[in-house]
Short mmCIF file of C-alpha atoms and ligand atoms in Angstrom, two decimals:
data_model
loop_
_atom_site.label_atom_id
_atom_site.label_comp_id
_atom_site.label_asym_id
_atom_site.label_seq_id
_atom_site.Cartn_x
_atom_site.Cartn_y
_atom_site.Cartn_z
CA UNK A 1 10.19 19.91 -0.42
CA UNK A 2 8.16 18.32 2.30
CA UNK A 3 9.96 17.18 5.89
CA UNK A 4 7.61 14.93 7.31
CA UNK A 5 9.86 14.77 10.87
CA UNK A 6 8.30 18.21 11.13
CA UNK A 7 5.19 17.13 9.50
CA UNK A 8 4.61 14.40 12.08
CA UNK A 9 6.57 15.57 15.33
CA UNK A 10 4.84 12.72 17.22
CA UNK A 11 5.71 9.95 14.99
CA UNK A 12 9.44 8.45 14.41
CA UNK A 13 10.62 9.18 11.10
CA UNK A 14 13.83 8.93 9.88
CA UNK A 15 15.26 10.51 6.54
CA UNK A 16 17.74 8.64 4.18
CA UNK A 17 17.86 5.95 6.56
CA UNK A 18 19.94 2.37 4.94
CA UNK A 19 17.28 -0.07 4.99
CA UNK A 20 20.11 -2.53 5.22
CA UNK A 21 19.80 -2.21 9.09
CA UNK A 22 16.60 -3.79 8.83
CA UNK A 23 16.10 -6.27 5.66
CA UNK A 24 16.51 -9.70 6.61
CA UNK A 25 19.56 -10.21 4.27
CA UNK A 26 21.17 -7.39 5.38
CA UNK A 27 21.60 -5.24 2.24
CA UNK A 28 19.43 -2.60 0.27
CA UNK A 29 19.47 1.48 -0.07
CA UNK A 30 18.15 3.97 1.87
CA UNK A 31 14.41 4.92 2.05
CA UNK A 32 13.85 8.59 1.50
CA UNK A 33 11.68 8.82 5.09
CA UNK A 34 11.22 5.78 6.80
CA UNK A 35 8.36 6.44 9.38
CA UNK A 36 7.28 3.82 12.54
CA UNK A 37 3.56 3.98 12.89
CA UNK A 38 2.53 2.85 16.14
CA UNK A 39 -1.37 2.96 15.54
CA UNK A 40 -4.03 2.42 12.42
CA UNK A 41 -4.65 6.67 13.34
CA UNK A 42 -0.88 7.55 12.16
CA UNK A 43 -0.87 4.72 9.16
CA UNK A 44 -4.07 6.41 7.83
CA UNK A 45 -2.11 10.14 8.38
CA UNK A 46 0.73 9.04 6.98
CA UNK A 47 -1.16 7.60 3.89
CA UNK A 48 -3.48 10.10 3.39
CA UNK A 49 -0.22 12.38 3.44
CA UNK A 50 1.29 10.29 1.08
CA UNK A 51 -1.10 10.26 -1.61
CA UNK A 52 -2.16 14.49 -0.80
CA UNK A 53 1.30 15.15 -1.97
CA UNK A 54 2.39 12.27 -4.70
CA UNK A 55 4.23 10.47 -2.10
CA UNK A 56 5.32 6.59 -3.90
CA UNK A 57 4.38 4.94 -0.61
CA UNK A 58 6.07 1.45 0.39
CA UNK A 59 4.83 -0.98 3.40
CA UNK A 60 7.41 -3.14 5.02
CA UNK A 61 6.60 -5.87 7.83
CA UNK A 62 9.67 -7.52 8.84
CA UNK A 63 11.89 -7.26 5.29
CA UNK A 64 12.11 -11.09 5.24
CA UNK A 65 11.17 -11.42 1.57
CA UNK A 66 12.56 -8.65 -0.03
CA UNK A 67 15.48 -7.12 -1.84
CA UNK A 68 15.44 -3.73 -1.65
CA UNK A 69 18.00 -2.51 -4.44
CA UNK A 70 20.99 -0.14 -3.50
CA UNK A 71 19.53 2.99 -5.00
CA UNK A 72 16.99 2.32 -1.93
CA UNK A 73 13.53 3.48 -2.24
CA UNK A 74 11.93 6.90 -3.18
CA UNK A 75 8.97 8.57 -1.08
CA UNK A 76 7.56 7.38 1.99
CA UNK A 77 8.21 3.57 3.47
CA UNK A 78 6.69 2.23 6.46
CA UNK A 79 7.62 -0.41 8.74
CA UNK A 80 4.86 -1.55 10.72
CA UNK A 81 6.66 -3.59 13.39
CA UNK A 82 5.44 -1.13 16.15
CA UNK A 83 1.78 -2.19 15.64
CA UNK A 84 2.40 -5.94 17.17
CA UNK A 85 -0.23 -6.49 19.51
CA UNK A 86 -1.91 -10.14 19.96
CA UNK A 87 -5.48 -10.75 21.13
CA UNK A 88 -7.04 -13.71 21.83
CA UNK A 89 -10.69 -14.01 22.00
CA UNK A 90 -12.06 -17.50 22.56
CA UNK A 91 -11.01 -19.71 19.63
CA UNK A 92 -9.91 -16.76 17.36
CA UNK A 93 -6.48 -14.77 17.35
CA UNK A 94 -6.04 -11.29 16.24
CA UNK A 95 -2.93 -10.06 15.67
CA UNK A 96 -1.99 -6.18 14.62
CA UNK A 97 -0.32 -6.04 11.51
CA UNK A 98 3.30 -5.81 12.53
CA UNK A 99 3.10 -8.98 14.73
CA UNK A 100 5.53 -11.46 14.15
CA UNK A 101 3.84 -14.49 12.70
CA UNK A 102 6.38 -16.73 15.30
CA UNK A 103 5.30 -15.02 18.30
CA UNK A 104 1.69 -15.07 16.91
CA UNK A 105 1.75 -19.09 16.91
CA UNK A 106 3.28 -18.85 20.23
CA UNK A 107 0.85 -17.07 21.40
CA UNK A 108 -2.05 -19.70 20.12
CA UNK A 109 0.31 -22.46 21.55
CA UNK A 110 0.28 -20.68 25.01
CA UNK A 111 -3.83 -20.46 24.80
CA UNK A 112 -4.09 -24.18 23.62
CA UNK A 113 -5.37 -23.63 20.10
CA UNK A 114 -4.34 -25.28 17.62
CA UNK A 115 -3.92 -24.35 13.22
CA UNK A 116 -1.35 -22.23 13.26
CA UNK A 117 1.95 -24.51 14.20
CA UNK A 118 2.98 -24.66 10.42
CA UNK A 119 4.35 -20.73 10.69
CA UNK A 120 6.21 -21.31 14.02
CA UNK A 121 9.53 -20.91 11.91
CA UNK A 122 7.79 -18.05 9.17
CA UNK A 123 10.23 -15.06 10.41
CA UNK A 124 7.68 -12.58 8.68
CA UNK A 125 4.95 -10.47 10.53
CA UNK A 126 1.30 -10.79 9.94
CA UNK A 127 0.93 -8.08 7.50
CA UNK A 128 3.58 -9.86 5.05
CA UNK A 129 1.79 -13.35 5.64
CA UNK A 130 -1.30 -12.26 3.98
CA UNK A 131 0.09 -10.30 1.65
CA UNK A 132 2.21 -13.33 0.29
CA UNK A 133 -0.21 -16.31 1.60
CA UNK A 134 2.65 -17.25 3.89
CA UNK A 135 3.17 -20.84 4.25
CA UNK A 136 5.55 -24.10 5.06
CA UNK A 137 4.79 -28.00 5.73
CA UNK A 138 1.53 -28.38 4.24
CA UNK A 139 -0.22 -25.51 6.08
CA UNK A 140 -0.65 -22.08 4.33
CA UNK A 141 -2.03 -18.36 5.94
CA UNK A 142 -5.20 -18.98 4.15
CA UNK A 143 -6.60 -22.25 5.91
CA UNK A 144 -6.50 -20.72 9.26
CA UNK A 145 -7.72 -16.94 8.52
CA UNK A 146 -10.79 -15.57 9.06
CA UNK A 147 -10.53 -11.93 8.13
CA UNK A 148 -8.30 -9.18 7.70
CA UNK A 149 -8.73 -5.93 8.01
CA UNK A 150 -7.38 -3.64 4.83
CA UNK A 151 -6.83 0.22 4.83
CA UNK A 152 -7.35 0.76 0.90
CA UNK A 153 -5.77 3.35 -0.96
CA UNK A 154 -8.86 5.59 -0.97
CA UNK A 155 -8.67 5.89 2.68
CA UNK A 156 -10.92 3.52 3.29
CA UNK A 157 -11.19 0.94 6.36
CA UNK A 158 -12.08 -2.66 5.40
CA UNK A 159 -12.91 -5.52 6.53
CA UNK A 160 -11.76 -8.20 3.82
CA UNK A 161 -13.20 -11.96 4.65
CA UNK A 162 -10.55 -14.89 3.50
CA UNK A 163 -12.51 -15.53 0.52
CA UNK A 164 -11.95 -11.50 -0.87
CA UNK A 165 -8.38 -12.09 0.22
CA UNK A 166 -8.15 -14.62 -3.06
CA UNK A 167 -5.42 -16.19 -1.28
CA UNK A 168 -3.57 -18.98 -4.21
CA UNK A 169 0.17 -20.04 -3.95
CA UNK A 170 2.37 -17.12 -2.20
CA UNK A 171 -0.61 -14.78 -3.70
CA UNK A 172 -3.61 -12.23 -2.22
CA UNK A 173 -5.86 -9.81 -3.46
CA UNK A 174 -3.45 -7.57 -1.38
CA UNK A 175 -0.96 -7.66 -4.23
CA UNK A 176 -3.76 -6.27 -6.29
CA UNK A 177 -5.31 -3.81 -4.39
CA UNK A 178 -2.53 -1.92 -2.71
CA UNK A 179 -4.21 -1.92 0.37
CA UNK A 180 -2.21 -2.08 3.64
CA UNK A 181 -3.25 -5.29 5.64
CA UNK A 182 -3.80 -3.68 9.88
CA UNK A 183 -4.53 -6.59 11.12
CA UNK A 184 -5.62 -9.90 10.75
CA UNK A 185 -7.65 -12.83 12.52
CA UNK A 186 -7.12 -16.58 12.60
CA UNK A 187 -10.27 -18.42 13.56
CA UNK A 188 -8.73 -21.76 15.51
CA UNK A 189 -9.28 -25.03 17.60
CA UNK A 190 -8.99 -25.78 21.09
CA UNK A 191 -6.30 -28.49 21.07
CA UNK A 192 -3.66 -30.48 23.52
CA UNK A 193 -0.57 -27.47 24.65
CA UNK A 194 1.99 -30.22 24.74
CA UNK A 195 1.02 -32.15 21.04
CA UNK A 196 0.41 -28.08 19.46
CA UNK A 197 4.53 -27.70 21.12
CA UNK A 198 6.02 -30.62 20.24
CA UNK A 199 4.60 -30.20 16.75
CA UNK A 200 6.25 -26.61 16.52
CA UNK A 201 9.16 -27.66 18.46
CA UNK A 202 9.40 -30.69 15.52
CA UNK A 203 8.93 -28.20 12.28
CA UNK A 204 11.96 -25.82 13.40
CA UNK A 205 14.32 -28.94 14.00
CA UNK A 206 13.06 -30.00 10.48
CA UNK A 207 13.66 -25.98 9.36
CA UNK A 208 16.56 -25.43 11.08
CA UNK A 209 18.15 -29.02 9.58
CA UNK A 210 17.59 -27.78 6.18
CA UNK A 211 17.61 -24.12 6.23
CA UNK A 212 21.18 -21.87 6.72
CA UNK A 213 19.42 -20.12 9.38
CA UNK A 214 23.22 -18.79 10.89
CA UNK A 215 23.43 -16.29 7.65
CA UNK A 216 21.37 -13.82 6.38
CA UNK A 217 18.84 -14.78 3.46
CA UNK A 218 15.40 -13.95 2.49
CA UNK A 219 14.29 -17.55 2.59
CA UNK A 220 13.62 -19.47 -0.51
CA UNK A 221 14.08 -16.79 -3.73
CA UNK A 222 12.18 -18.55 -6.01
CA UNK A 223 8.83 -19.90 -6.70
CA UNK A 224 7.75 -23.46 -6.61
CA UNK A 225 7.55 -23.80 -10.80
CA UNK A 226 4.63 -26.63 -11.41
CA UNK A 227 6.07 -29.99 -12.06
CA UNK A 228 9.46 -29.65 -10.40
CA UNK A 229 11.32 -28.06 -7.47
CA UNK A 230 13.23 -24.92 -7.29
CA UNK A 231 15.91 -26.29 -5.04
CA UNK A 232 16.37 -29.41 -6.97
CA UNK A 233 17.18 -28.01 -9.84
CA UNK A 234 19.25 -25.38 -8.97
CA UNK A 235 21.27 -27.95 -7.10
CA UNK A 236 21.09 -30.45 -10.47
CA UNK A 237 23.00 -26.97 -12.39
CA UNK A 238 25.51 -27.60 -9.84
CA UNK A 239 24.76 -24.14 -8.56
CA UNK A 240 24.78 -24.32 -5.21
CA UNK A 241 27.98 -22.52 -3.86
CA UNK A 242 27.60 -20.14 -6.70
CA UNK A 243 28.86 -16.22 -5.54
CA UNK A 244 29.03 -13.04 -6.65
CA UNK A 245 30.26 -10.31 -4.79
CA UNK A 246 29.11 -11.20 -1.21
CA UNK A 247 26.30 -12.99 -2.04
CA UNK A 248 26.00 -17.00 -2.64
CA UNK A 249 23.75 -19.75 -3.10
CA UNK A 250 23.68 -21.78 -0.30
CA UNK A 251 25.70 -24.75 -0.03
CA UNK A 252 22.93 -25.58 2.47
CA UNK A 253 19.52 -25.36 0.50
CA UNK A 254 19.58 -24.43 -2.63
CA UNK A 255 16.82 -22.70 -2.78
CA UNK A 256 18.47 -19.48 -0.12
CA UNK A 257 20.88 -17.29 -1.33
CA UNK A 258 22.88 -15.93 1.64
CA UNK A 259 24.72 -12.97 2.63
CA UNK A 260 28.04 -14.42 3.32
CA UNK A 261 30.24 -11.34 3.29
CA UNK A 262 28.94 -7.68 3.01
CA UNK A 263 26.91 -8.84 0.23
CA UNK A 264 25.03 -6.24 -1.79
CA UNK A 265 21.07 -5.96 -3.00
CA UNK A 266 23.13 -5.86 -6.49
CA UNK A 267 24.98 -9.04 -5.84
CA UNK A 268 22.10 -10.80 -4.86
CA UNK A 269 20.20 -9.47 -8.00
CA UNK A 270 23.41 -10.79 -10.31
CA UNK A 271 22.88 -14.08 -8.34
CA UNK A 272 19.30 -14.47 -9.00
CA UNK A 273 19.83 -13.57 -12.65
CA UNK A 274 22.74 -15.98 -13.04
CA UNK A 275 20.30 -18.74 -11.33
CA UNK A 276 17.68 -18.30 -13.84
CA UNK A 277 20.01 -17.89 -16.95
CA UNK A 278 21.48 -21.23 -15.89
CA UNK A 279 18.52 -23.18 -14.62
CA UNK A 280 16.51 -21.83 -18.39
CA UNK A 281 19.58 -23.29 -20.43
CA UNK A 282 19.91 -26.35 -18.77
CA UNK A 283 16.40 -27.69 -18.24
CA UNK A 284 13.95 -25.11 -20.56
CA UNK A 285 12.18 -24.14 -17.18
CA UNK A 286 11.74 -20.49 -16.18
CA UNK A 287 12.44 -19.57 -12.28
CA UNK A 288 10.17 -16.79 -11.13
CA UNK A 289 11.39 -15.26 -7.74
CA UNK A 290 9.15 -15.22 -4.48
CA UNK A 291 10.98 -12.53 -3.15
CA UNK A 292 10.09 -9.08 -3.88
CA UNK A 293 12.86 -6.84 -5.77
CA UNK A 294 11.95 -3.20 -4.96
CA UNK A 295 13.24 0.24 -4.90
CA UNK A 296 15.81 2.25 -7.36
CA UNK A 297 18.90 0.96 -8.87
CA UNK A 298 22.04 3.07 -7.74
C1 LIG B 301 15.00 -17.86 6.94
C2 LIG B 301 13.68 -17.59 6.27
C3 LIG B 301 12.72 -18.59 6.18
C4 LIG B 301 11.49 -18.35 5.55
N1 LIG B 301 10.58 -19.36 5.50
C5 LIG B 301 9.40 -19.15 4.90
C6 LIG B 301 8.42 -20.19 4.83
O1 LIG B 301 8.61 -21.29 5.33
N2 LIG B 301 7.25 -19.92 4.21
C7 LIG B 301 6.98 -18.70 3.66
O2 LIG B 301 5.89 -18.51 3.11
N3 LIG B 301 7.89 -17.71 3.70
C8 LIG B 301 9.08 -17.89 4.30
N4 LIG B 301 9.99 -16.88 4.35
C9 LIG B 301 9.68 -15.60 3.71
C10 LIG B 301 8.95 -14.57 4.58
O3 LIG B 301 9.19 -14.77 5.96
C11 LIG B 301 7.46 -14.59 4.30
O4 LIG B 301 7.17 -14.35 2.94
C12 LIG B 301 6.72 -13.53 5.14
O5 LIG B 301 5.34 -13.71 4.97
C13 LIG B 301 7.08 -12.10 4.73
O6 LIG B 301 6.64 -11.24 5.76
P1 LIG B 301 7.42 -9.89 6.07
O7 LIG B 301 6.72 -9.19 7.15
O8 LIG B 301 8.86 -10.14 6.27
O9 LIG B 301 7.18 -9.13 4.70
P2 LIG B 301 8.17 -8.12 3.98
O10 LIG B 301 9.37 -8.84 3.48
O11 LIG B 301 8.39 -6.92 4.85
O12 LIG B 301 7.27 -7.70 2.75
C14 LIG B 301 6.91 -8.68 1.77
C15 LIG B 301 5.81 -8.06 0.89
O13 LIG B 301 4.65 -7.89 1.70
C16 LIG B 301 4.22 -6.53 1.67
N5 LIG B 301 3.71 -6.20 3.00
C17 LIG B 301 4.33 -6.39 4.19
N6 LIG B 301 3.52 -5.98 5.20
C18 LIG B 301 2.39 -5.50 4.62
C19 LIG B 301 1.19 -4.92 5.12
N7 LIG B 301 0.98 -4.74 6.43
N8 LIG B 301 0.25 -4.54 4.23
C20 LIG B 301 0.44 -4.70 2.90
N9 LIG B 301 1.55 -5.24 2.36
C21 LIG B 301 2.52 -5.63 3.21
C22 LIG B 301 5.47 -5.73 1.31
O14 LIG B 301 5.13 -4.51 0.69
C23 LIG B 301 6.18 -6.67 0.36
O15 LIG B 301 5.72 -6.56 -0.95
C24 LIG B 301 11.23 -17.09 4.99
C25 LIG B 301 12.19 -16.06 5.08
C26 LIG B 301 13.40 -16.31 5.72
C27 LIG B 301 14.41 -15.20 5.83
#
């Protein structure tokens, strides 16, 4: 049996540790090791590891649109929320894969560019926005990317422009390729501080209006099906309010299902199931979720 704490003295790795402390709806199992890269150098040596000795290998950026199931999950999971560093070169950003996308528009905001004020309310990190194509009021993570740069499972280091990303709705070649996004660039425009602000300042009043922001969720569960809207017709099923165990669809948006009292990854699951059941019989359309559903059952 490996023990990568010995493995990897220098890097922080924790062993059946409850991912609950860190999802952003506060539930889910515990990952077998759960390791804190603070560089590309010990993501590639704890990949390389990984796939040397049939290690299932997970990569988590800030758990904001996932459910990780109670049984937690088996093998090695990252969280890359050590590697957060921001650059700013002229008109372009580079952020390290573990960034959070907020602090990443603040960041532009504070340098006077302008493209990315659409995520100032995205609670991901960078890594998680190109992976899903992140994206809110019109704006999405591919108009304002350049590049990305990809460790692939071979080992490899590359350098994937936004048209190899195939970014489409809440989609990128990431999903595909099981690469591991390091970092990624956003190629902007010089614009006015105070109008790039008030413009962020005006989507998280319009966010925070709508949103239950005071409870735990993973933001909106399911996809946008073509022709209608999630939320709408969840609320038309008169679902909204709708709990099982500790977990409920928000009386606030229907769209969120919160965490409103020690909720469980297996509550939210019987939630989302109950949602879809409902939503199928009363209107013939089939919700897909947004979120990701990993790990083991319990
Ligand atoms: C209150 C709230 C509001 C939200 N609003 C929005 C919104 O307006 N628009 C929107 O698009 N989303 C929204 N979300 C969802 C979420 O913030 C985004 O999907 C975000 O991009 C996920 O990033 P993350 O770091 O949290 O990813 P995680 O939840 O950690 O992971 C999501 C997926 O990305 C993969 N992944 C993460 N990092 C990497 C990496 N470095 N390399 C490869 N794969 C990786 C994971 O394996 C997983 O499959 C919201 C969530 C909440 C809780």
């Amino acid at each position: 049996m490996v023990n990568l704490i010995t493995e990897f003295p220098e890097i922080e790795i924790k062993q059946n540790e409850p991912l609950s402390n860190y999802t952003y709806t506060h539930t889910g199992g515990p990952a077998d090791w759960l390791a804190f890269p603070k560089n590309v150098n010990e993501v590639q040596q704890l990949v390389t590891f990984a796939g040397t000795n049939q290690l299932p290998l997970t990569v988590l950026g800030n758990a904001s649109n996932l459910i990780v199931r109670d049984g937690g999950i088996a093998g090695l999971t990252l969280i890359l929320t050590r590697m957060n560093q921001i650059t700013v070169n002229d008109n372009d950003v580079t952020a390290q894969a573990g960034a959070a996308y907020i602090n990443t528009t603040i960041v532009a905001r504070d340098h006077g560019l302008t493209g990315l004020e659409f995520a100032a309310g995205i609670p991901g990190s960078i890594g998680g926005a190109v992976f899903m194509n992140a994206g809110a009021y019109g704006g999405e993570t591919k108009f304002a990317l350049s590049k990305a740069t990809v460790l692939l499972p071979d080992g490899t280091v590359k350098e994937f422009t936004n048209e190899e990303l195939d970014f489409g709705y809440r989609h990128s070649s990431i999903q595909e390729n099981h690469g591991v996004v390091l970092d990624a660039t956003f190629s902007l425009q010089p614009g006015d501080q105070d109008e790039i602000a008030a413009k962020m300042d005006e989507l998280n009043a319009r966010r925070a209006a709508k949103q239950p922001l005071d409870l735990p969720s993973c933001g909106s569960v399911f996809k946008r099906p073509t022709g209608y809207y999630a939320g709408k017709l969840i609320h038309d099923a008169g679902l909204q309010g709708y709990t099982s165990g500790g977990a409920q669809v928000s009386t606030k948006h229907a769209g969120f299902i919160v965490n409103i009292d020690h909720g469980t990854a297996t509550d939210y699951v019987n939630v989302i199931h109950h949602v879809q059941e409902t939503v199928k019989k009363k209107f013939g359309v089939s919700l897909q979720t947004e979120v990701r559903i990993i790990g083991r059952d319990k």
